[in-house]
């Protein structure tokens, strides 16, 4: 049992318990309660299992809308603990921000408001942008291609995660080489944007070299590198959160929502525009109400698009525990979360090697060859077969890769043998004809 905070609210989500206490359920709106009941039911099932799977929602990234959808970024996870943090207005995990950004861009792709786009923030964590890393290179290429695809747009919205802890919204205007940082934190400690700035500068340099357009005098040459780059406005004035608040992500989602709504408003005739909404003015009560609407919207996305079989973000094939662990590791996800034994590393460390090897084995000769996840299934194909051949691998991904490489090698060898035989036959025929 996790002790509550002094105000009586739970510190973290306890598996099997309601996310919202009964005396707070009346504050939930729309799909928030159905989402809570869904999580509670799924946890009740998981808690009965000896080796329960991770309590997460799997999100499938659409493959046709210019998101980061290459493996392992094509599937990401919303932990049940993330929903707890959402409902209790705690610090949001970057995956929830990514989920909201993807949903907004899908809406933009459908309704096509002019001059605005939302980039996928998958790579925009400091830990993914280290100098010389493959993820940094991929981040540059993705942003470059996204800017080129949207070069007619005036504004590109990009959530970023400096130091992997905070959340900031960057407004990119490639035509004017301008990057404005909407940083809501009210702290005297300056955030370290060096890696993010470097990636953005490399991306706009590639944008310029590959046909990107600028407005008159829009190109900016950085005085330190003498190369094209962005003019980074780090201290752009925006709404600031109270001291001690950890709701940076809520403010980022608020700004994202506001920019897209303004763009939609601009597509309407002047007589139908709402000047109050477009003024940008907001008081504390309205801001709290907007945060609640964000809680409702994210709950709606999870209920209707992620966990519903007809949803646009539904992952059809369920992932086993090892697949989730492997993918989280490759995504650089180092969160902790609540399990049966309360907090464990996220993902949970793999067990001893012998136990893992039994889970994925490639079966060999004189049987049904292939990749098996359970030792008993593999055993049926190799037990009492002379000359059997099998090998264990830590993950299914590695096993499948090895199996495909083996099949390709066998195919090449078979082709070589057939060609050799044909050449031998042709040579023999020619010999008899000539002799």
Coordinates of C-alpha atoms in Angstrom, one line a residue:
X1 CA 0.0 0.0 0.0
X2 CA 1.4 3.4 -1.0
X3 CA 0.9 6.1 1.7
X4 CA -1.2 9.1 0.5
X5 CA 0.1 12.6 0.3
X6 CA -0.8 15.1 3.2
X7 CA -3.9 16.2 1.3
X8 CA -5.2 12.6 1.2
X9 CA -4.7 12.0 -2.5
X10 CA -2.7 9.0 -3.7
X11 CA 0.9 9.5 -4.7
X12 CA 0.9 7.0 -7.5
X13 CA -1.5 4.5 -9.1
X14 CA -2.0 1.3 -7.2
X15 CA -2.8 -1.6 -9.5
X16 CA -6.4 -2.7 -9.2
X17 CA -7.5 0.4 -7.4
X18 CA -9.6 3.2 -9.0
X19 CA -7.5 6.0 -10.5
X20 CA -9.9 8.6 -9.1
X21 CA -11.1 8.2 -5.5
X22 CA -14.9 7.9 -5.2
X23 CA -15.3 11.4 -3.9
X24 CA -13.6 12.8 -7.0
X25 CA -15.4 10.8 -9.7
X26 CA -18.0 13.6 -10.1
X27 CA -15.2 15.8 -11.5
X28 CA -14.6 13.4 -14.4
X29 CA -16.2 14.2 -17.7
X30 CA -17.0 12.3 -20.9
X31 CA -14.8 9.2 -21.4
X32 CA -12.7 9.7 -18.3
X33 CA -14.7 7.3 -16.1
X34 CA -15.1 4.6 -18.9
X35 CA -11.3 4.8 -19.3
X36 CA -10.8 4.4 -15.5
X37 CA -13.2 1.4 -15.4
X38 CA -11.4 -0.2 -18.4
X39 CA -8.1 0.1 -16.7
X40 CA -9.4 -1.3 -13.4
X41 CA -10.9 -4.3 -15.2
X42 CA -7.7 -5.0 -17.1
X43 CA -5.6 -4.7 -14.0
X44 CA -7.9 -7.1 -12.1
X45 CA -7.2 -9.7 -14.9
X46 CA -3.4 -9.0 -14.9
X47 CA -3.2 -9.3 -11.1
X48 CA -4.5 -12.9 -11.3
X49 CA -1.7 -14.0 -13.6
X50 CA 1.6 -15.4 -12.3
X51 CA 3.6 -13.4 -14.8
X52 CA 1.4 -10.5 -15.8
X53 CA 2.1 -8.5 -18.9
X54 CA 2.8 -4.8 -18.7
X55 CA -0.3 -2.7 -17.9
X56 CA -0.1 -0.5 -21.0
X57 CA -2.1 0.6 -24.0
X58 CA -0.3 0.0 -27.3
X59 CA -0.5 2.8 -29.8
X60 CA 0.0 2.1 -33.5
X61 CA 1.4 5.0 -35.4
X62 CA -0.3 5.6 -38.8
X63 CA 2.0 4.7 -41.7
X64 CA 0.7 7.2 -44.3
X65 CA 0.7 10.6 -42.6
X66 CA 4.4 11.4 -42.3
X67 CA 4.9 10.5 -38.6
X68 CA 8.0 8.6 -37.3
X69 CA 6.7 5.1 -38.0
X70 CA 9.8 3.0 -38.5
X71 CA 10.6 0.3 -36.0
X72 CA 10.7 0.7 -33.0
X73 CA 8.9 4.1 -33.1
X74 CA 5.9 2.6 -35.0
X75 CA 4.4 1.4 -31.7
X76 CA 4.5 3.2 -28.4
X77 CA 2.9 2.7 -25.0
X78 CA 0.7 4.6 -22.7
X79 CA 1.1 3.1 -19.2
X80 CA -1.8 3.0 -16.9
X81 CA 0.3 5.1 -14.5
X82 CA 0.4 7.7 -17.3
X83 CA -3.4 8.0 -17.1
X84 CA -3.2 8.3 -13.4
X85 CA -0.8 11.3 -13.8
X86 CA -3.1 12.8 -16.4
X87 CA -6.2 12.6 -14.2
X88 CA -4.3 14.0 -11.2
X89 CA -2.6 16.8 -13.2
X90 CA 0.9 15.5 -12.5
X91 CA 3.9 15.6 -14.9
X92 CA 2.9 14.0 -18.1
X93 CA 5.0 11.4 -19.9
X94 CA 6.3 12.3 -23.3
X95 CA 4.2 9.5 -24.9
X96 CA 1.0 11.3 -23.9
X97 CA 2.3 14.5 -25.6
X98 CA 3.2 12.5 -28.7
X99 CA -0.3 10.9 -28.7
X100 CA -1.9 14.3 -28.6
X101 CA 0.4 15.7 -31.3
X102 CA -0.3 12.8 -33.6
X103 CA -4.0 13.2 -33.1
X104 CA -3.8 16.9 -33.9
X105 CA -1.9 16.3 -37.1
X106 CA -4.3 13.7 -38.2
X107 CA -7.1 16.3 -37.7
X108 CA -5.1 18.8 -39.8
X109 CA -4.6 16.2 -42.5
X110 CA -8.4 15.7 -42.6
X111 CA -9.6 19.3 -42.3
X112 CA -6.6 21.0 -44.0
X113 CA -6.5 24.3 -42.2
X114 CA -3.9 26.5 -43.9
X115 CA -0.5 27.4 -42.8
X116 CA 0.0 25.0 -39.9
X117 CA 1.3 21.5 -39.2
X118 CA 2.3 19.5 -36.1
X119 CA 5.5 17.4 -36.2
X120 CA 5.9 14.1 -34.5
X121 CA 8.1 14.7 -31.3
X122 CA 9.3 11.1 -31.1
X123 CA 13.0 12.0 -31.4
X124 CA 12.9 15.3 -29.5
X125 CA 14.3 14.1 -26.1
X126 CA 17.8 15.1 -25.1
X127 CA 18.8 11.4 -24.6
X128 CA 18.0 10.7 -28.3
X129 CA 20.0 13.7 -29.6
X130 CA 23.5 12.9 -28.4
X131 CA 26.2 13.9 -30.8
X132 CA 27.1 11.1 -33.2
X133 CA 24.1 8.9 -32.3
X134 CA 21.9 7.3 -35.0
X135 CA 18.8 8.8 -33.4
X136 CA 20.2 12.3 -33.8
X137 CA 20.8 11.7 -37.5
X138 CA 17.3 10.3 -37.9
X139 CA 15.8 13.3 -36.0
X140 CA 17.6 15.7 -38.4
X141 CA 16.4 13.8 -41.4
X142 CA 12.8 13.6 -40.2
X143 CA 12.6 17.3 -39.4
X144 CA 14.2 18.2 -42.7
X145 CA 11.7 16.0 -44.7
X146 CA 8.8 17.3 -42.6
X147 CA 9.7 20.9 -43.3
X148 CA 10.1 20.1 -47.0
X149 CA 6.7 18.4 -47.1
X150 CA 5.1 21.4 -45.4
X151 CA 7.2 24.2 -47.0
X152 CA 4.1 26.1 -47.9
X153 CA 3.1 26.2 -44.3
X154 CA 4.0 29.3 -42.2
X155 CA 4.1 27.4 -38.8
X156 CA 5.3 24.0 -37.7
X157 CA 4.6 23.1 -34.1
X158 CA 7.2 20.9 -32.4
X159 CA 7.0 19.7 -28.7
X160 CA 10.4 19.0 -27.3
X161 CA 11.7 17.5 -24.1
X162 CA 14.9 19.3 -22.9
X163 CA 16.9 17.2 -20.4
X164 CA 14.2 14.5 -20.8
X165 CA 12.3 16.0 -18.0
X166 CA 10.7 19.3 -19.1
X167 CA 8.4 20.0 -22.0
X168 CA 8.5 23.0 -24.3
X169 CA 6.7 23.9 -27.5
X170 CA 8.8 25.3 -30.3
X171 CA 7.1 27.2 -33.1
X172 CA 9.2 26.8 -36.3
X173 CA 8.8 29.2 -39.2
X174 CA 11.2 27.8 -41.8
X175 CA 10.4 30.5 -44.3
X176 CA 11.8 33.1 -41.9
X177 CA 14.4 30.8 -40.2
X178 CA 12.7 31.5 -36.9
X179 CA 12.3 29.2 -33.9
X180 CA 10.3 30.5 -31.0
X181 CA 10.4 28.6 -27.7
X182 CA 7.1 28.6 -25.7
X183 CA 8.6 27.8 -22.3
X184 CA 6.0 28.0 -19.5
X185 CA 8.3 27.2 -16.6
X186 CA 8.7 29.9 -14.1
X187 CA 12.1 28.8 -12.9
X188 CA 15.4 30.7 -12.6
X189 CA 17.3 27.6 -13.9
X190 CA 17.8 27.9 -17.6
X191 CA 17.0 24.8 -19.6
X192 CA 19.7 23.2 -21.8
X193 CA 18.6 23.5 -25.4
X194 CA 22.0 23.0 -27.0
X195 CA 21.2 19.6 -28.5
X196 CA 17.8 20.6 -29.7
X197 CA 19.1 23.8 -31.2
X198 CA 21.9 21.9 -33.0
X199 CA 19.4 19.4 -34.5
X200 CA 17.1 22.2 -35.7
X201 CA 20.0 24.1 -37.3
X202 CA 21.2 20.9 -39.1
X203 CA 17.6 20.3 -40.3
X204 CA 17.1 23.7 -41.8
X205 CA 20.5 23.5 -43.5
X206 CA 19.3 20.3 -45.2
X207 CA 15.9 21.9 -45.9
X208 CA 17.8 24.7 -47.8
X209 CA 20.0 22.3 -49.8
X210 CA 17.0 20.2 -50.9
X211 CA 14.7 22.8 -52.3
X212 CA 13.3 24.5 -49.2
X213 CA 12.1 28.0 -49.8
X214 CA 12.5 31.2 -47.8
X215 CA 10.8 34.5 -47.9
X216 CA 12.7 37.6 -48.9
X217 CA 15.6 38.0 -46.4
X218 CA 14.3 34.9 -44.6
X219 CA 17.6 33.1 -44.6
X220 CA 19.7 33.4 -41.5
X221 CA 23.4 32.8 -41.3
X222 CA 24.6 31.9 -37.8
X223 CA 27.5 34.1 -36.8
X224 CA 29.2 31.3 -34.9
X225 CA 29.1 28.6 -37.6
X226 CA 28.8 30.8 -40.8
X227 CA 26.1 28.4 -41.9
X228 CA 22.4 28.6 -42.3
X229 CA 20.4 28.1 -39.1
X230 CA 17.4 29.2 -37.1
X231 CA 17.1 32.4 -35.1
X232 CA 16.3 30.9 -31.7
X233 CA 14.1 33.0 -29.5
X234 CA 14.4 31.2 -26.3
X235 CA 12.6 33.6 -24.0
X236 CA 9.5 34.2 -26.1
X237 CA 6.8 35.6 -23.8
X238 CA 4.0 33.2 -23.1
X239 CA 1.8 32.0 -20.2
X240 CA 3.9 31.0 -17.2
X241 CA 3.0 28.4 -14.6
X242 CA 3.2 29.0 -10.9
X243 CA 6.4 28.3 -9.0
X244 CA 6.8 24.7 -8.1
X245 CA 4.4 23.5 -10.8
X246 CA 5.2 20.5 -12.9
X247 CA 2.6 20.9 -15.5
X248 CA 4.8 22.0 -18.4
X249 CA 3.2 19.4 -20.7
X250 CA -0.3 20.7 -19.9
X251 CA 0.8 24.1 -21.0
X252 CA 2.4 22.7 -24.2
X253 CA -0.8 20.9 -25.0
X254 CA -2.8 24.1 -24.3
X255 CA -0.6 26.0 -26.8
X256 CA -0.8 23.2 -29.4
X257 CA -4.6 23.2 -29.2
X258 CA -4.8 27.0 -29.3
X259 CA -2.6 27.3 -32.4
X260 CA -4.5 24.7 -34.3
X261 CA -7.9 26.3 -33.3
X262 CA -6.6 29.7 -34.5
X263 CA -5.6 28.2 -37.8
X264 CA -9.0 26.6 -38.2
X265 CA -10.6 29.9 -37.3
X266 CA -8.6 31.7 -40.0
X267 CA -10.0 29.4 -42.6
X268 CA -13.6 30.6 -41.8
X269 CA -15.2 33.7 -43.3
X270 CA -14.5 36.8 -41.1
X271 CA -18.1 37.0 -40.0
X272 CA -17.9 33.5 -38.4
X273 CA -14.6 34.0 -36.5
X274 CA -14.6 34.4 -32.7
X275 CA -12.5 37.4 -31.9
X276 CA -12.4 36.5 -28.2
X277 CA -10.9 33.1 -28.8
X278 CA -8.4 34.6 -31.3
X279 CA -7.2 37.3 -28.9
X280 CA -5.1 34.9 -26.9
X281 CA -6.2 36.3 -23.6
X282 CA -7.0 33.7 -20.9
X283 CA -7.5 33.9 -17.1
X284 CA -6.7 31.3 -14.5
X285 CA -10.2 29.8 -14.4
X286 CA -10.3 29.4 -18.1
X287 CA -6.9 27.8 -18.1
X288 CA -7.9 25.3 -15.5
X289 CA -11.0 24.5 -17.5
X290 CA -8.9 24.1 -20.6
X291 CA -6.6 21.7 -18.8
X292 CA -9.7 19.6 -17.9
X293 CA -10.7 19.6 -21.5
X294 CA -7.3 18.3 -22.4
X295 CA -7.8 15.5 -19.8
X296 CA -11.1 14.6 -21.5
X297 CA -9.6 14.8 -25.0
X298 CA -6.7 12.5 -24.2
X299 CA -9.1 10.1 -22.5
X300 CA -11.3 10.1 -25.6
X301 CA -8.3 9.4 -27.9
X302 CA -7.3 6.4 -25.7
X303 CA -10.9 5.0 -25.5
X304 CA -11.9 5.5 -29.1
X305 CA -8.7 5.5 -31.2
X306 CA -6.3 3.4 -29.2
X307 CA -8.2 0.7 -27.3
X308 CA -11.1 0.4 -29.8
X309 CA -10.6 -2.3 -32.5
X310 CA -12.0 0.2 -35.1
X311 CA -9.8 3.0 -33.9
X312 CA -7.2 4.8 -36.1
X313 CA -4.4 4.1 -33.6
X314 CA -5.4 0.6 -32.6
X315 CA -2.6 -2.0 -32.5
X316 CA -4.1 -5.2 -34.0
X317 CA -1.6 -7.7 -32.8
X318 CA -1.1 -7.8 -29.0
X319 CA 2.5 -7.7 -27.9
X320 CA 3.9 -10.2 -25.4
X321 CA 5.9 -9.0 -22.4
X322 CA 9.3 -9.7 -24.0
X323 CA 8.3 -7.8 -27.2
X324 CA 7.2 -4.8 -25.1
X325 CA 10.4 -4.9 -23.0
X326 CA 12.6 -5.1 -26.2
X327 CA 10.8 -2.2 -27.8
X328 CA 10.9 0.0 -24.7
X329 CA 14.6 -0.6 -24.4
X330 CA 15.2 0.3 -28.0
X331 CA 13.1 3.5 -27.6
X332 CA 15.3 4.6 -24.7
X333 CA 12.3 4.5 -22.3
X334 CA 13.7 4.3 -18.8
X335 CA 10.6 5.0 -16.7
X336 CA 9.6 3.3 -13.4
X337 CA 6.1 2.2 -12.8
X338 CA 3.9 0.3 -10.4
X339 CA 3.8 -3.5 -10.6
X340 CA 2.9 -6.2 -8.1
X341 CA 6.0 -5.4 -6.2
X342 CA 5.4 -1.6 -6.5
X343 CA 8.3 0.1 -8.3
X344 CA 10.5 -1.8 -10.7
X345 CA 12.7 -0.5 -13.5
X346 CA 10.7 0.1 -16.7
X347 CA 11.2 -2.2 -18.6
X348 CA 11.8 -4.9 -16.1
X349 CA 15.3 -6.5 -16.5
X350 CA 15.3 -9.7 -18.4
X351 CA 15.6 -12.8 -16.2
X352 CA 18.5 -15.2 -16.3
X353 CA 19.6 -16.2 -19.8
X354 CA 18.4 -19.9 -19.6
X355 CA 14.9 -18.8 -18.9
X356 CA 14.9 -16.3 -21.8
X357 CA 16.4 -18.8 -24.3
X358 CA 13.5 -21.1 -23.9
X359 CA 11.1 -18.5 -25.0
X360 CA 12.4 -18.0 -28.6
X361 CA 14.0 -20.9 -30.4
X362 CA 14.7 -21.6 -34.0
X363 CA 13.8 -25.2 -34.8
X364 CA 15.9 -27.2 -37.3
X365 CA 15.9 -30.2 -39.6
X366 CA 13.4 -32.9 -40.3
X367 CA 10.5 -31.0 -38.7
X368 CA 8.5 -27.9 -39.2
X369 CA 11.2 -25.3 -39.3
X370 CA 10.7 -21.8 -38.0
X371 CA 10.7 -19.6 -35.0
X372 CA 9.0 -20.7 -31.8
X373 CA 8.2 -18.6 -28.7
X374 CA 7.7 -21.5 -26.3
X375 CA 10.2 -24.3 -25.7
X376 CA 7.5 -27.0 -25.6
X377 CA 6.4 -26.1 -29.1
X378 CA 10.0 -26.2 -30.3
X379 CA 10.7 -29.4 -28.4
X380 CA 8.1 -31.2 -30.5
X381 CA 10.0 -30.4 -33.6
X382 CA 13.5 -31.4 -32.4
X383 CA 13.0 -34.1 -29.7
X384 CA 14.0 -37.6 -31.0
X385 CA 14.9 -36.3 -34.4
X386 CA 18.5 -37.2 -35.3
X387 CA 20.6 -34.3 -36.5
X388 CA 18.3 -31.7 -35.0
X389 CA 19.5 -28.2 -34.9
X390 CA 18.1 -25.3 -32.8
X391 CA 19.4 -22.2 -31.0
X392 CA 18.0 -19.8 -28.4
X393 CA 17.9 -16.0 -28.7
X394 CA 17.1 -13.3 -26.1
X395 CA 14.4 -11.7 -28.2
X396 CA 12.0 -12.6 -31.0
X397 CA 13.3 -9.8 -33.1
X398 CA 16.8 -11.2 -33.1
X399 CA 15.5 -14.8 -33.7
X400 CA 13.5 -13.8 -36.7
X401 CA 16.4 -11.8 -38.1
X402 CA 18.7 -14.8 -37.8
X403 CA 16.1 -17.1 -39.3
X404 CA 15.6 -14.9 -42.3
X405 CA 19.4 -14.6 -42.8
X406 CA 19.7 -18.4 -42.6
X407 CA 16.9 -18.8 -45.2
X408 CA 18.5 -16.2 -47.5
X409 CA 21.8 -18.0 -47.2
X410 CA 20.2 -21.4 -48.0
X411 CA 18.4 -19.9 -51.0
X412 CA 21.6 -18.5 -52.4
X413 CA 23.3 -21.9 -51.8
X414 CA 20.5 -23.7 -53.6
X415 CA 20.7 -21.3 -56.5
X416 CA 24.4 -21.8 -56.7
X417 CA 24.1 -25.6 -56.7
X418 CA 21.4 -25.6 -59.4
X419 CA 23.5 -23.3 -61.6
X420 CA 26.6 -25.5 -61.1
X421 CA 24.6 -28.6 -62.0
X422 CA 23.2 -27.0 -65.2
X423 CA 26.7 -25.8 -66.2
X424 CA 28.0 -29.4 -65.7
X425 CA 25.2 -30.8 -67.8
X426 CA 25.8 -28.3 -70.6
X427 CA 29.5 -29.0 -70.5
X428 CA 29.0 -32.7 -70.7
X429 CA 26.6 -32.4 -73.7
X430 CA 29.0 -30.1 -75.6
X431 CA 31.8 -32.6 -74.9
X432 CA 29.8 -35.5 -76.4
X433 CA 28.7 -33.4 -79.4
X434 CA 32.2 -32.1 -80.2
X435 CA 33.9 -35.4 -79.6

